[in-house]
Each structure stands twice: as C-alpha cells, then as structure tokens.
Amino acid sequence: MPRKPGMTDDKIIKLYKSGMPFKELQSIIGLSDRAIRNVMYKHGIEMNREQSSGQPRKHKVNEDFFKVWTHEMAWVLGLFVTDGCVNKQLHSISFAQKDETILQMIANFMGADYVIYSKRSSATIPSLFINSKKIKKDLNNLGISANKSMIVSFPKVPNEYLPAFLRGAIDGDGWVDIEGYRMNITTGSKSFVYSVASIFESWNLNFSITHIKSQANNLIYRIWVKGKNDLLQLANILYSNEIGYYINHKRINMIQHSNCQLRRLENLLNTENFTLSKMCNWIMVDGKLIKNSTIYNP
C-alpha cells in the first residue's frame, strides 16, 4: 500500500498529531495503520492509545460553539450548510475552501486546532477537519446531518443573525460577478432555496430561481440577485456587522459601485488591520482601492 504523492514523514506526523483516527488517516496518506505507526516510531513520536484503537483523540475545539448564537457562529453555520460536510461514520465535520484564510477564520472562531490538508493528493482545495461528537450532535439538532446537500432545510436562525448566516452561505457556495451586477447561491435543496427566497423578498430584493440537472440527474438550484442597486442593497444588509478582519473578493465585487462602501473598506484596511483577499482583483495603492484588470477573479 504505497503512500500518496507528496505525503512526507513531516506531513504524516502533523496529520497524526491533529487527532484524526487511523481509519481516516489511511485514506488520506495511502498507508496502512501499521505503516503509519512505523513513521511515528521512526521519529520517536509518542503514540496515543485512544487514537491507535481507532477512536478520535479529543483535541482543541470549543464544543459549545453551535449552542450560542453570535454573528460569528451564524456566519460559520451558513458556510457549513452550503459548503461543509458531516462524516457519516465518524464524529467529524469538515470545511473545504479555495480561500484558506476563511478556514483560518473558522478555526479561530471555533477555538479549533488549525490543521489543513487535502483529502486527495491531487486536490487543490484545502480542508479543515474537526473531530467532535458534541458538535456533530449540535449540528444535527440544527437540522444538518450527513448527506445533507439535497435535503437540508433552512435552520431556525434568529432574525438578528440572518445577515451573517446568508453572508456565510455566499462565502461557502455563492458567486458574485466581478463587475458587481449579479450574484447567486447554489444548493441542491429545494426547501433551502425557497427559504432564502422568502428572506430576499422580505428584504425587498429582486430575485429569481433557476435550476439545472447535475451529472447524477439531481436538480441543482440557484437563487439570483441581479442589478447593481439590488446587490448594493443586499451588501448593506450582509455587511452591517464586521466578522473577522478580512475582506474577501465576493464582498468587494458586491460593493464596488458604492463609493461610500469602498471608502469604508479603505478605512478598515488602513486603520483597523484588515487584510484583503489575494483572490481579489482589487489592490491597495497609496491607501486607495484600485481595480486591477490583470488579476483573474473566479
């Protein structure tokens, strides 16, 4: 059973120390549990009895994170509903994001050990894994379980936290046009998309819903908001509270037609130690945000 390309001893040790059970380590590393132990013995790494027996080792994480509503919790929940995964066999959840800073924010908000890796050696999308039976149970109580993508319902989010939740949903599986005229959220759940539609209607936004069939013949839904004025109106709601010290490309794409919003971001970047996404096609020049057309923005 050969190890997967790129799996050095140092990476194997780091994954082992994250507390991941051997069953999951085997699929990621490509080695048997005996071969993984041999790597630990070779470098004098102390073995954990519970982990060796196949049970997840308890590691640092705030296991009460999803019990108390905050703007940060609502944002993480929105991200998870649209772009997270509940492991069916293990007491584990995971987030996958092209923008690794978002994973760092999640780990920070959840008080979790920051261990990032890709499940497949050929994968380019970093993933954050968190092992916790309590967190998995709390998510289930919120209506989020394994194989959720086609059936998940909109959680009972207090009105105060709806903007943060939907901001997370957009950061998870949303898309914003680089010119700031269109955005959408993608989901396989009909129930979820029509709940979002109800919220958008209450916010007086013009929206539409489309659907396509996936390769597996499942319906995939997209809810759209179009027009710069509606996107600005949506942005004013979503970004009424700051969450973390980071400005991603979706936010700046959405607000780019508002000089007031651009000045607000410049102030955050210049005086509040905020950082700007490297995926963004905007750059700071002499304290001002300037659009850089040479940078590709997905």
CSV table of C-alpha atoms in Angstrom, one decimal:
chain,number,residue,atom,x,y,z
A,1,MET,CA,0.0,0.0,0.0
A,2,PRO,CA,2.1,2.9,-1.3
A,3,ARG,CA,1.9,6.3,0.3
A,4,LYS,CA,0.2,9.0,-1.8
A,5,PRO,CA,2.4,11.5,-3.7
A,6,GLY,CA,3.6,14.4,-1.5
A,7,MET,CA,3.0,12.6,1.8
A,8,THR,CA,6.3,13.2,3.6
A,9,ASP,CA,7.0,12.0,7.1
A,10,ASP,CA,6.5,15.5,8.4
A,11,LYS,CA,3.0,15.8,6.8
A,12,ILE,CA,2.1,12.3,8.2
A,13,ILE,CA,3.2,13.3,11.7
A,14,LYS,CA,1.3,16.6,11.5
A,15,LEU,CA,-1.9,14.7,10.5
A,16,TYR,CA,-1.4,12.1,13.2
A,17,LYS,CA,-1.0,14.9,15.8
A,18,SER,CA,-4.2,16.5,14.7
A,19,GLY,CA,-6.1,13.7,16.5
A,20,MET,CA,-7.5,12.1,13.4
A,21,PRO,CA,-8.4,8.4,13.7
A,22,PHE,CA,-6.4,5.8,11.8
A,23,LYS,CA,-9.3,4.9,9.5
A,24,GLU,CA,-9.3,8.4,8.1
A,25,LEU,CA,-5.5,8.7,8.1
A,26,GLN,CA,-5.2,5.6,5.9
A,27,SER,CA,-7.4,7.1,3.2
A,28,ILE,CA,-5.6,10.4,3.2
A,29,ILE,CA,-2.0,9.1,3.4
A,30,GLY,CA,-2.3,5.9,1.5
A,31,LEU,CA,-0.5,3.8,4.1
A,32,SER,CA,-1.8,1.0,6.5
A,33,ASP,CA,-2.2,1.8,10.1
A,34,ARG,CA,0.9,-0.3,10.8
A,35,ALA,CA,3.0,1.7,8.3
A,36,ILE,CA,1.7,5.0,9.9
A,37,ARG,CA,2.8,3.7,13.3
A,38,ASN,CA,6.2,2.9,11.9
A,39,VAL,CA,6.6,6.5,10.8
A,40,MET,CA,5.8,7.6,14.4
A,41,TYR,CA,8.3,5.1,15.9
A,42,LYS,CA,11.0,6.1,13.4
A,43,HIS,CA,10.8,9.8,14.6
A,44,GLY,CA,10.1,9.0,18.3
A,45,ILE,CA,6.6,10.3,18.3
A,46,GLU,CA,4.6,9.3,21.3
A,47,MET,CA,1.6,7.2,20.4
A,48,ASN,CA,-1.9,8.0,21.7
A,49,ARG,CA,-3.7,4.9,22.9
A,50,GLU,CA,-7.2,6.1,22.0
A,51,GLN,CA,-6.1,7.1,18.5
A,52,SER,CA,-4.3,3.8,18.0
A,53,SER,CA,-7.5,1.9,18.9
A,54,GLY,CA,-9.3,3.8,16.1
A,55,GLN,CA,-11.2,6.3,18.3
A,56,PRO,CA,-10.8,10.0,17.6
A,57,ARG,CA,-8.5,11.8,20.0
A,58,LYS,CA,-10.0,14.8,21.8
A,59,HIS,CA,-8.3,17.9,20.5
A,60,LYS,CA,-8.7,21.6,21.0
A,61,VAL,CA,-12.1,23.0,19.9
A,62,ASN,CA,-14.9,24.9,21.5
A,63,GLU,CA,-17.5,22.1,21.6
A,64,ASP,CA,-20.3,24.5,22.6
A,65,PHE,CA,-19.7,26.8,19.6
A,66,PHE,CA,-23.0,25.9,17.9
A,67,LYS,CA,-25.0,26.2,21.1
A,68,VAL,CA,-24.9,30.0,21.4
A,69,TRP,CA,-26.0,32.4,18.6
A,70,THR,CA,-23.5,35.1,17.6
A,71,HIS,CA,-22.7,36.7,14.3
A,72,GLU,CA,-19.6,34.6,14.0
A,73,MET,CA,-21.5,31.4,14.8
A,74,ALA,CA,-24.2,32.3,12.2
A,75,TRP,CA,-21.5,33.0,9.6
A,76,VAL,CA,-19.8,29.7,10.2
A,77,LEU,CA,-23.1,27.8,10.1
A,78,GLY,CA,-24.0,29.5,6.8
A,79,LEU,CA,-20.7,28.4,5.4
A,80,PHE,CA,-21.2,24.9,6.7
A,81,VAL,CA,-24.7,24.5,5.4
A,82,THR,CA,-23.6,25.3,1.8
A,83,ASP,CA,-20.1,24.0,1.7
A,84,GLY,CA,-19.4,21.8,4.7
A,85,CYS,CA,-19.5,18.0,5.2
A,86,VAL,CA,-20.7,15.8,8.1
A,87,ASN,CA,-18.8,12.5,8.2
A,88,LYS,CA,-21.4,9.6,8.2
A,89,GLN,CA,-19.2,7.1,10.0
A,90,LEU,CA,-17.0,9.3,12.3
A,91,HIS,CA,-17.7,12.1,14.7
A,92,SER,CA,-16.1,14.5,12.4
A,93,ILE,CA,-17.0,17.5,10.3
A,94,SER,CA,-15.1,19.3,7.6
A,95,PHE,CA,-15.0,22.6,5.6
A,96,ALA,CA,-13.4,22.9,2.1
A,97,GLN,CA,-12.4,26.3,0.8
A,98,LYS,CA,-10.1,27.6,-2.0
A,99,ASP,CA,-9.5,30.7,0.1
A,100,GLU,CA,-7.5,29.3,3.1
A,101,THR,CA,-7.9,32.5,5.1
A,102,ILE,CA,-11.6,31.6,5.5
A,103,LEU,CA,-10.6,28.2,7.0
A,104,GLN,CA,-8.2,30.1,9.4
A,105,MET,CA,-11.1,32.3,10.5
A,106,ILE,CA,-13.4,29.3,11.1
A,107,ALA,CA,-10.7,27.6,13.2
A,108,ASN,CA,-10.1,30.8,15.1
A,109,PHE,CA,-13.9,31.4,15.8
A,110,MET,CA,-14.3,27.8,16.9
A,111,GLY,CA,-11.2,27.7,19.0
A,112,ALA,CA,-10.0,24.7,17.0
A,113,ASP,CA,-6.6,23.4,16.2
A,114,TYR,CA,-5.7,24.7,12.8
A,115,VAL,CA,-4.8,21.6,10.7
A,116,ILE,CA,-5.3,21.9,7.0
A,117,TYR,CA,-4.8,19.3,4.3
A,118,SER,CA,-6.3,17.9,1.1
A,119,LYS,CA,-8.0,14.5,1.2
A,120,ARG,CA,-6.8,13.6,-2.3
A,121,SER,CA,-3.2,14.1,-3.2
A,122,SER,CA,-4.3,15.7,-6.5
A,123,ALA,CA,-6.7,18.1,-4.8
A,124,THR,CA,-6.1,21.8,-4.7
A,125,ILE,CA,-8.8,22.8,-2.3
A,126,PRO,CA,-7.6,22.9,1.4
A,127,SER,CA,-9.9,21.3,4.0
A,128,LEU,CA,-10.3,21.9,7.7
A,129,PHE,CA,-11.4,18.8,9.8
A,130,ILE,CA,-12.8,19.0,13.3
A,131,ASN,CA,-13.4,15.9,15.4
A,132,SER,CA,-16.2,16.3,17.9
A,133,LYS,CA,-19.2,14.1,18.8
A,134,LYS,CA,-20.9,17.1,20.6
A,135,ILE,CA,-20.5,19.4,17.6
A,136,LYS,CA,-21.9,16.8,15.2
A,137,LYS,CA,-24.9,16.3,17.6
A,138,ASP,CA,-25.5,20.1,17.8
A,139,LEU,CA,-25.4,20.4,14.0
A,140,ASN,CA,-27.9,17.6,13.8
A,141,ASN,CA,-30.2,19.4,16.3
A,142,LEU,CA,-30.0,22.4,13.9
A,143,GLY,CA,-31.2,20.1,11.1
A,144,ILE,CA,-27.8,19.5,9.5
A,145,SER,CA,-26.7,15.9,9.1
A,146,ALA,CA,-24.7,13.6,6.8
A,147,ASN,CA,-25.7,13.6,3.1
A,148,LYS,CA,-27.4,17.0,3.6
A,149,SER,CA,-26.8,18.6,0.2
A,150,MET,CA,-30.1,17.6,-1.3
A,151,ILE,CA,-32.3,17.7,1.7
A,152,VAL,CA,-31.1,20.3,4.2
A,153,SER,CA,-33.7,22.7,5.4
A,154,PHE,CA,-33.1,26.3,6.3
A,155,PRO,CA,-32.1,26.3,10.1
A,156,LYS,CA,-34.2,28.3,12.6
A,157,VAL,CA,-31.9,31.4,12.6
A,158,PRO,CA,-32.9,34.3,14.8
A,159,ASN,CA,-33.7,37.4,12.6
A,160,GLU,CA,-30.8,39.3,14.1
A,161,TYR,CA,-28.3,36.7,12.7
A,162,LEU,CA,-29.9,36.2,9.2
A,163,PRO,CA,-27.5,38.6,7.5
A,164,ALA,CA,-24.4,36.8,9.0
A,165,PHE,CA,-25.8,33.4,8.1
A,166,LEU,CA,-26.5,34.3,4.5
A,167,ARG,CA,-23.1,36.1,4.3
A,168,GLY,CA,-21.6,32.7,5.3
A,169,ALA,CA,-23.8,30.9,2.7
A,170,ILE,CA,-22.5,33.2,0.0
A,171,ASP,CA,-18.9,32.8,1.2
A,172,GLY,CA,-19.5,29.0,1.1
A,173,ASP,CA,-21.2,28.3,-2.2
A,174,GLY,CA,-22.1,31.7,-3.6
A,175,TRP,CA,-20.8,33.6,-6.6
A,176,VAL,CA,-20.6,37.3,-7.2
A,177,ASP,CA,-19.9,38.7,-10.7
A,178,ILE,CA,-16.6,40.6,-10.9
A,179,GLU,CA,-18.4,43.6,-12.3
A,180,GLY,CA,-20.9,43.7,-9.4
A,181,TYR,CA,-24.1,43.1,-11.3
A,182,ARG,CA,-25.1,39.5,-10.4
A,183,MET,CA,-24.8,37.1,-7.6
A,184,ASN,CA,-26.2,33.6,-6.8
A,185,ILE,CA,-26.2,31.0,-4.1
A,186,THR,CA,-26.2,27.3,-5.3
A,187,THR,CA,-27.8,24.5,-3.4
A,188,GLY,CA,-29.3,21.0,-4.1
A,189,SER,CA,-32.1,21.6,-1.6
A,190,LYS,CA,-35.4,23.0,-2.9
A,191,SER,CA,-36.5,23.7,0.6
A,192,PHE,CA,-33.4,25.7,1.4
A,193,VAL,CA,-33.5,27.8,-1.8
A,194,TYR,CA,-37.2,28.8,-1.3
A,195,SER,CA,-36.5,29.8,2.3
A,196,VAL,CA,-33.7,32.1,1.0
A,197,ALA,CA,-36.2,33.5,-1.5
A,198,SER,CA,-38.6,34.3,1.3
A,199,ILE,CA,-35.9,36.2,3.1
A,200,PHE,CA,-34.8,38.1,0.0
A,201,GLU,CA,-38.5,39.0,-0.6
A,202,SER,CA,-38.7,40.4,3.0
A,203,TRP,CA,-35.6,42.5,2.2
A,204,ASN,CA,-37.3,43.9,-0.9
A,205,LEU,CA,-34.7,42.4,-3.3
A,206,ASN,CA,-35.4,41.4,-6.9
A,207,PHE,CA,-34.5,37.8,-7.3
A,208,SER,CA,-35.1,34.7,-9.5
A,209,ILE,CA,-34.6,31.0,-9.1
A,210,THR,CA,-33.2,28.7,-11.8
A,211,HIS,CA,-32.3,25.0,-11.8
A,212,ILE,CA,-30.2,22.6,-13.8
A,213,LYS,CA,-29.7,18.9,-13.6
A,214,SER,CA,-26.4,17.5,-12.3
A,215,GLN,CA,-24.5,14.6,-13.9
A,216,ALA,CA,-26.1,12.4,-11.2
A,217,ASN,CA,-29.5,13.7,-12.5
A,218,ASN,CA,-30.3,15.7,-9.4
A,219,LEU,CA,-31.7,19.2,-9.5
A,220,ILE,CA,-29.3,21.9,-8.6
A,221,TYR,CA,-30.9,25.3,-7.6
A,222,ARG,CA,-29.5,28.8,-7.9
A,223,ILE,CA,-31.1,31.9,-6.4
A,224,TRP,CA,-30.0,35.1,-8.2
A,225,VAL,CA,-30.0,38.7,-7.3
A,226,LYS,CA,-29.3,40.9,-10.3
A,227,GLY,CA,-28.6,44.6,-10.9
A,228,LYS,CA,-26.0,46.8,-9.1
A,229,ASN,CA,-28.7,48.6,-7.0
A,230,ASP,CA,-30.1,45.3,-5.6
A,231,LEU,CA,-26.5,44.0,-5.0
A,232,LEU,CA,-25.7,47.1,-3.1
A,233,GLN,CA,-28.9,46.8,-1.1
A,234,LEU,CA,-28.0,43.2,-0.3
A,235,ALA,CA,-24.4,44.2,0.7
A,236,ASN,CA,-25.7,46.9,3.1
A,237,ILE,CA,-27.6,44.2,4.9
A,238,LEU,CA,-25.0,41.4,4.8
A,239,TYR,CA,-22.1,43.6,5.9
A,240,SER,CA,-23.8,45.7,8.6
A,241,ASN,CA,-21.6,43.9,11.2
A,242,GLU,CA,-17.9,43.1,10.7
A,243,ILE,CA,-17.0,39.4,11.1
A,244,GLY,CA,-13.3,38.9,11.4
A,245,TYR,CA,-10.6,41.2,9.9
A,246,TYR,CA,-10.7,40.0,6.4
A,247,ILE,CA,-12.2,41.4,3.1
A,248,ASN,CA,-12.8,38.7,0.5
A,249,HIS,CA,-13.3,39.0,-3.2
A,250,LYS,CA,-17.1,38.4,-3.0
A,251,ARG,CA,-17.6,41.3,-0.7
A,252,ILE,CA,-15.6,43.8,-2.8
A,253,ASN,CA,-17.2,42.6,-6.0
A,254,MET,CA,-20.7,43.2,-4.5
A,255,ILE,CA,-20.0,46.7,-3.2
A,256,GLN,CA,-17.8,48.1,-5.9
A,257,HIS,CA,-20.4,50.5,-7.3
A,258,SER,CA,-20.7,52.3,-4.0
A,259,ASN,CA,-18.1,55.0,-3.2
A,260,CYS,CA,-19.3,55.0,0.4
A,261,GLN,CA,-18.7,51.3,0.8
A,262,LEU,CA,-15.3,51.5,-0.9
A,263,ARG,CA,-14.2,54.3,1.4
A,264,ARG,CA,-15.4,52.1,4.4
A,265,LEU,CA,-13.2,49.2,3.2
A,266,GLU,CA,-10.3,51.5,2.7
A,267,ASN,CA,-10.7,52.8,6.2
A,268,LEU,CA,-10.8,49.2,7.6
A,269,LEU,CA,-7.7,48.3,5.6
A,270,ASN,CA,-5.8,51.5,6.5
A,271,THR,CA,-6.7,51.8,10.2
A,272,GLU,CA,-8.2,48.6,11.5
A,273,ASN,CA,-5.6,46.0,10.4
A,274,PHE,CA,-8.0,44.3,8.0
A,275,THR,CA,-6.4,42.2,5.2
A,276,LEU,CA,-7.5,42.0,1.5
A,277,SER,CA,-8.0,38.6,-0.2
A,278,LYS,CA,-5.3,37.6,-2.6
A,279,MET,CA,-8.1,36.2,-4.8
A,280,CYS,CA,-9.4,39.8,-5.2
A,281,ASN,CA,-8.9,41.7,-8.4
A,282,TRP,CA,-8.6,44.9,-6.4
A,283,ILE,CA,-5.4,46.2,-4.8
A,284,MET,CA,-4.4,48.9,-2.4
A,285,VAL,CA,-2.3,51.8,-3.9
A,286,ASP,CA,-1.4,54.7,-1.6
A,287,GLY,CA,-4.2,53.8,0.7
A,288,LYS,CA,-6.8,53.6,-2.0
A,289,LEU,CA,-8.6,50.6,-3.5
A,290,ILE,CA,-7.9,50.3,-7.2
A,291,LYS,CA,-9.3,47.7,-9.6
A,292,ASN,CA,-6.6,45.6,-11.3
A,293,SER,CA,-8.0,44.2,-14.5
A,294,THR,CA,-4.9,42.0,-15.0
A,295,ILE,CA,-5.9,39.8,-12.0
A,296,TYR,CA,-8.3,37.0,-12.7
A,297,ASN,CA,-11.1,36.7,-10.2
A,298,PRO,CA,-13.1,33.4,-10.2
